[in-house]
Backbone as JSON Lines, residues from 0, in Angstrom:
{"i":0,"aa":"M","n":[-32.13,-5.13,-22.44],"ca":[-32.45,-4.78,-21.06],"c":[-31.96,-3.35,-20.82]}
{"i":1,"aa":"P","n":[-32.82,-2.51,-20.29],"ca":[-32.39,-1.15,-19.98],"c":[-31.3,-1.13,-18.9]}
{"i":2,"aa":"R","n":[-30.41,-0.15,-18.99],"ca":[-29.29,-0.05,-18.05],"c":[-29.78,-0.02,-16.61]}
{"i":3,"aa":"R","n":[-30.84,0.69,-16.34],"ca":[-31.38,0.82,-14.97],"c":[-31.76,-0.57,-14.41]}
{"i":4,"aa":"E","n":[-32.37,-1.39,-15.26],"ca":[-32.77,-2.74,-14.84],"c":[-31.52,-3.59,-14.59]}
{"i":5,"aa":"F","n":[-30.52,-3.44,-15.44],"ca":[-29.26,-4.15,-15.27],"c":[-28.61,-3.8,-13.94]}
{"i":6,"aa":"V","n":[-28.56,-2.51,-13.64],"ca":[-27.94,-2.05,-12.38],"c":[-28.71,-2.61,-11.19]}
{"i":7,"aa":"K","n":[-30.02,-2.61,-11.25],"ca":[-30.84,-3.15,-10.15],"c":[-30.57,-4.65,-9.98]}
{"i":8,"aa":"L","n":[-30.46,-5.37,-11.07],"ca":[-30.19,-6.8,-11.01],"c":[-28.82,-7.07,-10.4]}
{"i":9,"aa":"M","n":[-27.83,-6.27,-10.79],"ca":[-26.49,-6.42,-10.21],"c":[-26.53,-6.13,-8.71]}
{"i":10,"aa":"E","n":[-27.27,-5.1,-8.31],"ca":[-27.4,-4.77,-6.89],"c":[-28.01,-5.92,-6.11]}
{"i":11,"aa":"E","n":[-29.07,-6.5,-6.64],"ca":[-29.72,-7.63,-5.97],"c":[-28.76,-8.8,-5.83]}
{"i":12,"aa":"N","n":[-27.98,-9.07,-6.87],"ca":[-27.03,-10.18,-6.82],"c":[-25.92,-9.93,-5.81]}
{"i":13,"aa":"V","n":[-25.44,-8.7,-5.73],"ca":[-24.41,-8.38,-4.75],"c":[-24.94,-8.61,-3.34]}
{"i":14,"aa":"I","n":[-26.17,-8.18,-3.09],"ca":[-26.77,-8.36,-1.76],"c":[-26.95,-9.84,-1.44]}
{"i":15,"aa":"I","n":[-27.45,-10.59,-2.39],"ca":[-27.64,-12.03,-2.18],"c":[-26.29,-12.72,-1.93]}
{"i":16,"aa":"L","n":[-25.29,-12.39,-2.75],"ca":[-23.97,-13.01,-2.57],"c":[-23.34,-12.61,-1.24]}
{"i":17,"aa":"D","n":[-23.6,-11.39,-0.8],"ca":[-23.07,-10.95,0.49],"c":[-23.7,-11.77,1.62]}
{"i":18,"aa":"R","n":[-25.0,-12.0,1.54],"ca":[-25.66,-12.84,2.56],"c":[-25.12,-14.27,2.54]}
{"i":19,"aa":"M","n":[-24.89,-14.79,1.35],"ca":[-24.34,-16.14,1.25],"c":[-22.92,-16.17,1.81]}
{"i":20,"aa":"A","n":[-22.14,-15.13,1.55],"ca":[-20.78,-15.06,2.08],"c":[-20.8,-15.03,3.6]}
{"i":21,"aa":"D","n":[-21.78,-14.33,4.19],"ca":[-21.9,-14.32,5.65],"c":[-22.09,-15.73,6.19]}
{"i":22,"aa":"R","n":[-22.86,-16.53,5.48],"ca":[-23.09,-17.91,5.93],"c":[-21.82,-18.76,5.79]}
{"i":23,"aa":"L","n":[-20.91,-18.37,4.91],"ca":[-19.69,-19.14,4.68],"c":[-18.54,-18.72,5.56]}
{"i":24,"aa":"R","n":[-18.67,-17.58,6.23],"ca":[-17.56,-17.08,7.04],"c":[-17.25,-18.08,8.14]}
{"i":25,"aa":"L","n":[-15.97,-18.35,8.29],"ca":[-15.53,-19.3,9.3],"c":[-15.32,-18.59,10.62]}
{"i":26,"aa":"D","n":[-15.62,-19.29,11.7],"ca":[-15.37,-18.7,13.01],"c":[-13.87,-18.77,13.3]}
{"i":27,"aa":"P","n":[-13.38,-17.87,14.18],"ca":[-11.93,-17.82,14.44],"c":[-11.32,-19.14,14.87]}
{"i":28,"aa":"A","n":[-12.08,-19.99,15.54],"ca":[-11.54,-21.28,15.97],"c":[-11.13,-22.13,14.76]}
{"i":29,"aa":"R","n":[-11.9,-22.03,13.68],"ca":[-11.57,-22.78,12.47],"c":[-10.47,-22.1,11.67]}
{"i":30,"aa":"L","n":[-10.12,-20.88,12.06],"ca":[-9.05,-20.14,11.39],"c":[-7.77,-20.21,12.21]}
{"i":31,"aa":"S","n":[-7.64,-21.23,13.02],"ca":[-6.47,-21.41,13.88],"c":[-6.29,-20.28,14.86]}
{"i":32,"aa":"G","n":[-7.41,-19.64,15.23],"ca":[-7.36,-18.58,16.24],"c":[-7.02,-17.2,15.69]}
{"i":33,"aa":"Y","n":[-6.82,-17.06,14.4],"ca":[-6.5,-15.76,13.81],"c":[-7.78,-15.02,13.43]}
{"i":34,"aa":"P","n":[-7.74,-13.71,13.48],"ca":[-8.9,-12.93,13.02],"c":[-9.15,-13.16,11.53]}
{"i":35,"aa":"R","n":[-10.39,-13.07,11.15],"ca":[-10.8,-13.32,9.76],"c":[-10.07,-12.39,8.78]}
{"i":36,"aa":"N","n":[-9.92,-11.11,9.15],"ca":[-9.29,-10.18,8.22],"c":[-7.83,-10.56,7.93]}
{"i":37,"aa":"Q","n":[-7.13,-11.08,8.93],"ca":[-5.75,-11.52,8.7],"c":[-5.71,-12.74,7.77]}
{"i":38,"aa":"M","n":[-6.65,-13.64,7.94],"ca":[-6.67,-14.83,7.1],"c":[-7.11,-14.49,5.68]}
{"i":39,"aa":"T","n":[-7.98,-13.5,5.53],"ca":[-8.37,-13.06,4.19],"c":[-7.15,-12.53,3.44]}
{"i":40,"aa":"V","n":[-6.35,-11.71,4.12],"ca":[-5.14,-11.17,3.5],"c":[-4.16,-12.31,3.18]}
{"i":41,"aa":"L","n":[-4.02,-13.26,4.08],"ca":[-3.12,-14.38,3.84],"c":[-3.54,-15.17,2.61]}
{"i":42,"aa":"V","n":[-4.83,-15.46,2.49],"ca":[-5.33,-16.2,1.33],"c":[-5.08,-15.41,0.05]}
{"i":43,"aa":"R","n":[-5.32,-14.1,0.1],"ca":[-5.09,-13.28,-1.09],"c":[-3.62,-13.23,-1.46]}
{"i":44,"aa":"L","n":[-2.74,-13.21,-0.48],"ca":[-1.3,-13.26,-0.78],"c":[-0.94,-14.57,-1.46]}
{"i":45,"aa":"C","n":[-1.53,-15.64,-0.99],"ca":[-1.25,-16.96,-1.59],"c":[-1.75,-17.02,-3.03]}
{"i":46,"aa":"N","n":[-2.93,-16.48,-3.26],"ca":[-3.52,-16.53,-4.6],"c":[-2.9,-15.52,-5.56]}
{"i":47,"aa":"G","n":[-2.54,-14.34,-5.06],"ca":[-2.07,-13.29,-5.94],"c":[-0.58,-13.06,-5.95]}
{"i":48,"aa":"G","n":[0.13,-13.72,-5.05],"ca":[1.57,-13.51,-4.99],"c":[1.93,-12.32,-4.13]}
{"i":49,"aa":"R","n":[3.21,-12.04,-4.07],"ca":[3.69,-10.98,-3.18],"c":[3.04,-9.65,-3.52]}
{"i":50,"aa":"A","n":[2.95,-8.8,-2.51],"ca":[2.32,-7.5,-2.7],"c":[2.93,-6.5,-1.72]}
{"i":51,"aa":"R","n":[2.86,-5.22,-2.1],"ca":[3.35,-4.16,-1.23],"c":[2.3,-3.84,-0.18]}
{"i":52,"aa":"L","n":[2.75,-3.46,0.98],"ca":[1.87,-3.14,2.09],"c":[0.84,-2.1,1.71]}
{"i":53,"aa":"K","n":[1.27,-1.03,1.05],"ca":[0.34,0.05,0.71],"c":[-0.73,-0.42,-0.28]}
{"i":54,"aa":"D","n":[-0.39,-1.35,-1.17],"ca":[-1.38,-1.87,-2.12],"c":[-2.39,-2.77,-1.41]}
{"i":55,"aa":"I","n":[-1.91,-3.57,-0.48],"ca":[-2.81,-4.45,0.28],"c":[-3.74,-3.59,1.13]}
{"i":56,"aa":"A","n":[-3.2,-2.57,1.79],"ca":[-4.0,-1.69,2.64],"c":[-5.1,-1.01,1.82]}
{"i":57,"aa":"R","n":[-4.75,-0.53,0.64],"ca":[-5.75,0.13,-0.22],"c":[-6.84,-0.85,-0.62]}
{"i":58,"aa":"R","n":[-6.45,-2.04,-1.03],"ca":[-7.42,-3.05,-1.46],"c":[-8.35,-3.48,-0.32]}
{"i":59,"aa":"E","n":[-7.8,-3.6,0.89],"ca":[-8.57,-4.06,2.04],"c":[-9.35,-2.93,2.71]}
{"i":60,"aa":"G","n":[-9.03,-1.69,2.34],"ca":[-9.72,-0.55,2.93],"c":[-9.32,-0.29,4.38]}
{"i":61,"aa":"V","n":[-8.07,-0.56,4.7],"ca":[-7.56,-0.32,6.06],"c":[-6.32,0.55,5.97]}
{"i":62,"aa":"S","n":[-5.95,1.13,7.07],"ca":[-4.75,1.97,7.08],"c":[-3.51,1.08,7.04]}
{"i":63,"aa":"A","n":[-2.45,1.6,6.45],"ca":[-1.19,0.85,6.38],"c":[-0.64,0.54,7.77]}
{"i":64,"aa":"P","n":[-0.68,1.5,8.74],"ca":[-0.18,1.16,10.08],"c":[-0.97,0.02,10.75]}
{"i":65,"aa":"S","n":[-2.28,0.01,10.55],"ca":[-3.1,-1.06,11.12],"c":[-2.74,-2.41,10.5]}
{"i":66,"aa":"L","n":[-2.58,-2.4,9.2],"ca":[-2.22,-3.63,8.49],"c":[-0.82,-4.09,8.88]}
{"i":67,"aa":"C","n":[0.06,-3.13,9.06],"ca":[1.44,-3.45,9.46],"c":[1.46,-4.2,10.8]}
{"i":68,"aa":"A","n":[0.61,-3.77,11.72],"ca":[0.53,-4.44,13.02],"c":[0.04,-5.89,12.84]}
{"i":69,"aa":"S","n":[-0.92,-6.1,11.96],"ca":[-1.4,-7.45,11.7],"c":[-0.3,-8.31,11.09]}
{"i":70,"aa":"F","n":[0.42,-7.73,10.15],"ca":[1.49,-8.47,9.51],"c":[2.62,-8.83,10.47]}
{"i":71,"aa":"R","n":[2.87,-7.97,11.45],"ca":[3.92,-8.29,12.42],"c":[3.61,-9.61,13.13]}
{"i":72,"aa":"K","n":[2.34,-9.8,13.51],"ca":[1.95,-11.05,14.17],"c":[2.07,-12.23,13.21]}
{"i":73,"aa":"L","n":[1.6,-12.05,11.99],"ca":[1.7,-13.13,11.0],"c":[3.15,-13.45,10.67]}
{"i":74,"aa":"E","n":[3.98,-12.42,10.63],"ca":[5.4,-12.64,10.37],"c":[6.06,-13.36,11.56]}
{"i":75,"aa":"R","n":[5.74,-12.92,12.76],"ca":[6.29,-13.54,13.96],"c":[5.9,-15.02,14.03]}
{"i":76,"aa":"D","n":[4.69,-15.34,13.58],"ca":[4.21,-16.72,13.6],"c":[4.67,-17.53,12.39]}
{"i":77,"aa":"G","n":[5.45,-16.91,11.52],"ca":[6.02,-17.64,10.39],"c":[5.06,-17.87,9.23]}
{"i":78,"aa":"L","n":[4.0,-17.05,9.13],"ca":[3.02,-17.23,8.06],"c":[3.27,-16.33,6.86]}
{"i":79,"aa":"V","n":[3.88,-15.18,7.1],"ca":[4.25,-14.28,6.01],"c":[5.7,-13.86,6.19]}
{"i":80,"aa":"Q","n":[6.29,-13.43,5.1],"ca":[7.64,-12.88,5.18],"c":[7.63,-11.48,4.59]}
{"i":81,"aa":"R","n":[8.49,-10.66,5.13],"ca":[8.59,-9.26,4.73],"c":[9.93,-9.08,4.06]}
{"i":82,"aa":"I","n":[9.9,-8.49,2.88],"ca":[11.13,-8.27,2.12],"c":[11.19,-6.79,1.72]}
{"i":83,"aa":"I","n":[12.27,-6.14,2.08],"ca":[12.46,-4.74,1.72],"c":[12.99,-4.68,0.3]}
{"i":84,"aa":"D","n":[12.36,-3.85,-0.52],"ca":[12.74,-3.68,-1.91],"c":[14.13,-3.07,-1.98]}
{"i":85,"aa":"E","n":[15.06,-3.77,-2.61],"ca":[16.44,-3.29,-2.72],"c":[16.55,-2.04,-3.58]}
{"i":86,"aa":"N","n":[15.64,-1.88,-4.55],"ca":[15.67,-0.72,-5.44],"c":[15.04,0.52,-4.82]}
{"i":87,"aa":"D","n":[14.1,0.32,-3.92],"ca":[13.43,1.43,-3.24],"c":[13.1,0.97,-1.84]}
{"i":88,"aa":"R","n":[13.95,1.28,-0.9],"ca":[13.84,0.76,0.46],"c":[12.57,1.24,1.17]}
{"i":89,"aa":"R","n":[11.82,2.16,0.57],"ca":[10.55,2.58,1.16],"c":[9.47,1.53,0.93]}
{"i":90,"aa":"N","n":[9.67,0.69,-0.07],"ca":[8.7,-0.35,-0.4],"c":[9.01,-1.64,0.37]}
{"i":91,"aa":"V","n":[7.98,-2.18,0.97],"ca":[8.09,-3.46,1.67],"c":[7.13,-4.43,1.0]}
{"i":92,"aa":"W","n":[7.65,-5.56,0.6],"ca":[6.86,-6.61,-0.04],"c":[6.54,-7.69,0.99]}
{"i":93,"aa":"Y","n":[5.31,-8.19,0.93],"ca":[4.9,-9.29,1.79],"c":[4.5,-10.48,0.92]}
{"i":94,"aa":"S","n":[4.84,-11.66,1.38],"ca":[4.43,-12.87,0.7],"c":[4.21,-13.96,1.75]}
{"i":95,"aa":"A","n":[3.47,-14.97,1.36],"ca":[3.18,-16.08,2.27],"c":[4.37,-17.04,2.31]}
{"i":96,"aa":"T","n":[4.63,-17.57,3.48],"ca":[5.65,-18.61,3.63],"c":[5.0,-19.96,3.32]}
{"i":97,"aa":"D","n":[5.77,-21.01,3.35],"ca":[5.2,-22.35,3.15],"c":[4.13,-22.64,4.21]}
{"i":98,"aa":"S","n":[4.41,-22.27,5.47],"ca":[3.42,-22.48,6.54],"c":[2.17,-21.65,6.29]}
{"i":99,"aa":"G","n":[2.36,-20.43,5.8],"ca":[1.23,-19.56,5.48],"c":[0.39,-20.14,4.36]}
{"i":100,"aa":"R","n":[1.06,-20.69,3.34],"ca":[0.32,-21.31,2.23],"c":[-0.44,-22.55,2.7]}
{"i":101,"aa":"D","n":[0.16,-23.32,3.6],"ca":[-0.53,-24.5,4.15],"c":[-1.8,-24.08,4.89]}
{"i":102,"aa":"L","n":[-1.69,-23.05,5.72],"ca":[-2.87,-22.57,6.46],"c":[-3.91,-22.01,5.5]}
{"i":103,"aa":"A","n":[-3.48,-21.23,4.52],"ca":[-4.41,-20.67,3.54],"c":[-5.13,-21.78,2.78]}
{"i":104,"aa":"N","n":[-4.43,-22.84,2.45],"ca":[-5.06,-23.97,1.75],"c":[-6.1,-24.65,2.63]}
{"i":105,"aa":"R","n":[-5.8,-24.8,3.93],"ca":[-6.79,-25.38,4.84],"c":[-8.02,-24.49,4.94]}
{"i":106,"aa":"I","n":[-7.82,-23.19,5.01],"ca":[-8.93,-22.26,5.08],"c":[-9.79,-22.37,3.82]}
{"i":107,"aa":"M","n":[-9.14,-22.41,2.66],"ca":[-9.89,-22.51,1.41],"c":[-10.6,-23.85,1.29]}
{"i":108,"aa":"D","n":[-10.0,-24.91,1.8],"ca":[-10.69,-26.21,1.8],"c":[-11.96,-26.14,2.65]}
{"i":109,"aa":"N","n":[-11.88,-25.48,3.81],"ca":[-13.07,-25.3,4.64],"c":[-14.12,-24.45,3.93]}
{"i":110,"aa":"F","n":[-13.67,-23.41,3.25],"ca":[-14.57,-22.53,2.51],"c":[-15.27,-23.31,1.4]}
{"i":111,"aa":"R","n":[-14.49,-24.09,0.65],"ca":[-15.08,-24.89,-0.44],"c":[-16.07,-25.92,0.11]}
{"i":112,"aa":"G","n":[-15.74,-26.5,1.27],"ca":[-16.68,-27.43,1.9],"c":[-17.98,-26.74,2.27]}
{"i":113,"aa":"G","n":[-17.88,-25.49,2.73],"ca":[-19.08,-24.73,3.05],"c":[-19.93,-24.47,1.82]}
{"i":114,"aa":"I","n":[-19.29,-24.15,0.7],"ca":[-20.02,-23.95,-0.54],"c":[-20.7,-25.24,-0.97]}
{"i":115,"aa":"D","n":[-19.97,-26.33,-0.88],"ca":[-20.53,-27.63,-1.26],"c":[-21.76,-27.95,-0.42]}
{"i":116,"aa":"T","n":[-21.67,-27.7,0.88],"ca":[-22.81,-27.95,1.78],"c":[-23.98,-27.03,1.45]}
{"i":117,"aa":"M","n":[-23.67,-25.76,1.19],"ca":[-24.72,-24.79,0.91],"c":[-25.53,-25.16,-0.33]}
{"i":118,"aa":"F","n":[-24.87,-25.74,-1.32],"ca":[-25.54,-26.05,-2.58],"c":[-25.87,-27.54,-2.72]}
{"i":119,"aa":"A","n":[-25.74,-28.29,-1.66],"ca":[-25.95,-29.74,-1.72],"c":[-27.37,-30.12,-2.11]}
{"i":120,"aa":"N","n":[-28.33,-29.28,-1.82],"ca":[-29.73,-29.66,-2.04],"c":[-30.35,-29.07,-3.31]}
{"i":121,"aa":"I","n":[-29.55,-28.42,-4.15],"ca":[-30.14,-27.94,-5.4],"c":[-30.11,-29.06,-6.43]}
{"i":122,"aa":"T","n":[-30.99,-28.97,-7.39],"ca":[-31.07,-30.02,-8.41],"c":[-29.86,-29.95,-9.33]}
{"i":123,"aa":"R","n":[-29.6,-31.03,-10.0],"ca":[-28.49,-31.07,-10.96],"c":[-28.73,-30.05,-12.08]}
{"i":124,"aa":"A","n":[-29.96,-29.92,-12.52],"ca":[-30.29,-28.97,-13.59],"c":[-30.02,-27.53,-13.12]}
{"i":125,"aa":"D","n":[-30.41,-27.22,-11.87],"ca":[-30.13,-25.88,-11.33],"c":[-28.63,-25.65,-11.19]}
{"i":126,"aa":"E","n":[-27.92,-26.67,-10.77],"ca":[-26.47,-26.54,-10.64],"c":[-25.83,-26.29,-12.0]}
{"i":127,"aa":"D","n":[-26.28,-27.0,-13.02],"ca":[-25.74,-26.8,-14.37],"c":[-26.05,-25.39,-14.88]}
{"i":128,"aa":"D","n":[-27.29,-24.93,-14.65],"ca":[-27.67,-23.57,-15.08],"c":[-26.84,-22.52,-14.35]}
{"i":129,"aa":"L","n":[-26.67,-22.7,-13.06],"ca":[-25.89,-21.75,-12.27],"c":[-24.42,-21.75,-12.71]}
{"i":130,"aa":"A","n":[-23.87,-22.92,-12.96],"ca":[-22.48,-23.02,-13.41],"c":[-22.3,-22.32,-14.75]}
{"i":131,"aa":"A","n":[-23.22,-22.5,-15.67],"ca":[-23.14,-21.84,-16.98],"c":[-23.22,-20.33,-16.81]}
{"i":132,"aa":"A","n":[-24.12,-19.87,-15.96],"ca":[-24.26,-18.43,-15.73],"c":[-22.98,-17.86,-15.1]}
{"i":133,"aa":"L","n":[-22.4,-18.57,-14.14],"ca":[-21.18,-18.1,-13.49],"c":[-20.0,-18.06,-14.46]}
{"i":134,"aa":"K","n":[-19.93,-19.02,-15.37],"ca":[-18.87,-19.0,-16.38],"c":[-19.0,-17.76,-17.26]}
{"i":135,"aa":"T","n":[-20.23,-17.44,-17.63],"ca":[-20.47,-16.25,-18.44],"c":[-20.09,-14.99,-17.67]}
{"i":136,"aa":"I","n":[-20.51,-14.91,-16.41],"ca":[-20.19,-13.75,-15.58],"c":[-18.68,-13.6,-15.44]}
{"i":137,"aa":"N","n":[-17.99,-14.7,-15.12],"ca":[-16.52,-14.65,-14.97],"c":[-15.85,-14.2,-16.26]}
{"i":138,"aa":"S","n":[-16.31,-14.67,-17.4],"ca":[-15.73,-14.29,-18.67],"c":[-15.87,-12.79,-18.91]}
{"i":139,"aa":"I","n":[-17.04,-12.26,-18.65],"ca":[-17.28,-10.82,-18.85],"c":[-16.48,-9.99,-17.85]}
{"i":140,"aa":"L","n":[-16.46,-10.4,-16.59],"ca":[-15.72,-9.64,-15.58],"c":[-14.22,-9.63,-15.86]}
{"i":141,"aa":"K","n":[-13.68,-10.72,-16.4],"ca":[-12.25,-10.75,-16.72],"c":[-11.93,-9.75,-17.83]}
{"i":142,"aa":"K","n":[-12.86,-9.53,-18.75],"ca":[-12.67,-8.54,-19.8],"c":[-12.62,-7.13,-19.21]}
{"i":143,"aa":"M","n":[-13.29,-6.94,-18.08],"ca":[-13.37,-5.61,-17.46],"c":[-12.15,-5.3,-16.61]}
{"i":144,"aa":"E","n":[-11.36,-6.29,-16.26],"ca":[-10.19,-6.06,-15.4],"c":[-9.16,-5.16,-16.05]}
C-alpha cells in the first residue's frame, strides 16, 4: 500500500473514531456534576499513576494555571492529592485518591457500557474481525511508543 493511501486511511479512521467518541461522551450529570475535562484527567491519573502538573498540562493541551485551578477543586473534593517533590520543590505531583479512583472506575464502567451498547447490533463475525484488527493496531502502536 502506498504511504499516501495509508495516511488517508489513518485520517479516515481518526475521523470515524472521533465521531464515535462524541457519541460516547457522558453528560456532566453522569460525571457527578464535574466537567468532562476534569474527569478525563482523573481517569488518566488512575490509569497512568501520579504525574507532574506540567506534564499533564502539556498532554491535555491546556495551560498549567488553568489545570491548577481544576485540580484545586478536585483536591478540595478529595478526588486527587497534591504532593510536593521533596527533591525539587518546584515539582508538584498529582495522583488520584481512593475516592478519585472509585469515581474514575464508575466513569469507565459507564464508558464501557456505552461501547457495549454502540456495538450491540453488529454480527459476531464482524465483532471478531474488528477485535482482531484492533489487536493488530494496538500491537503496532505499542511498538511506536
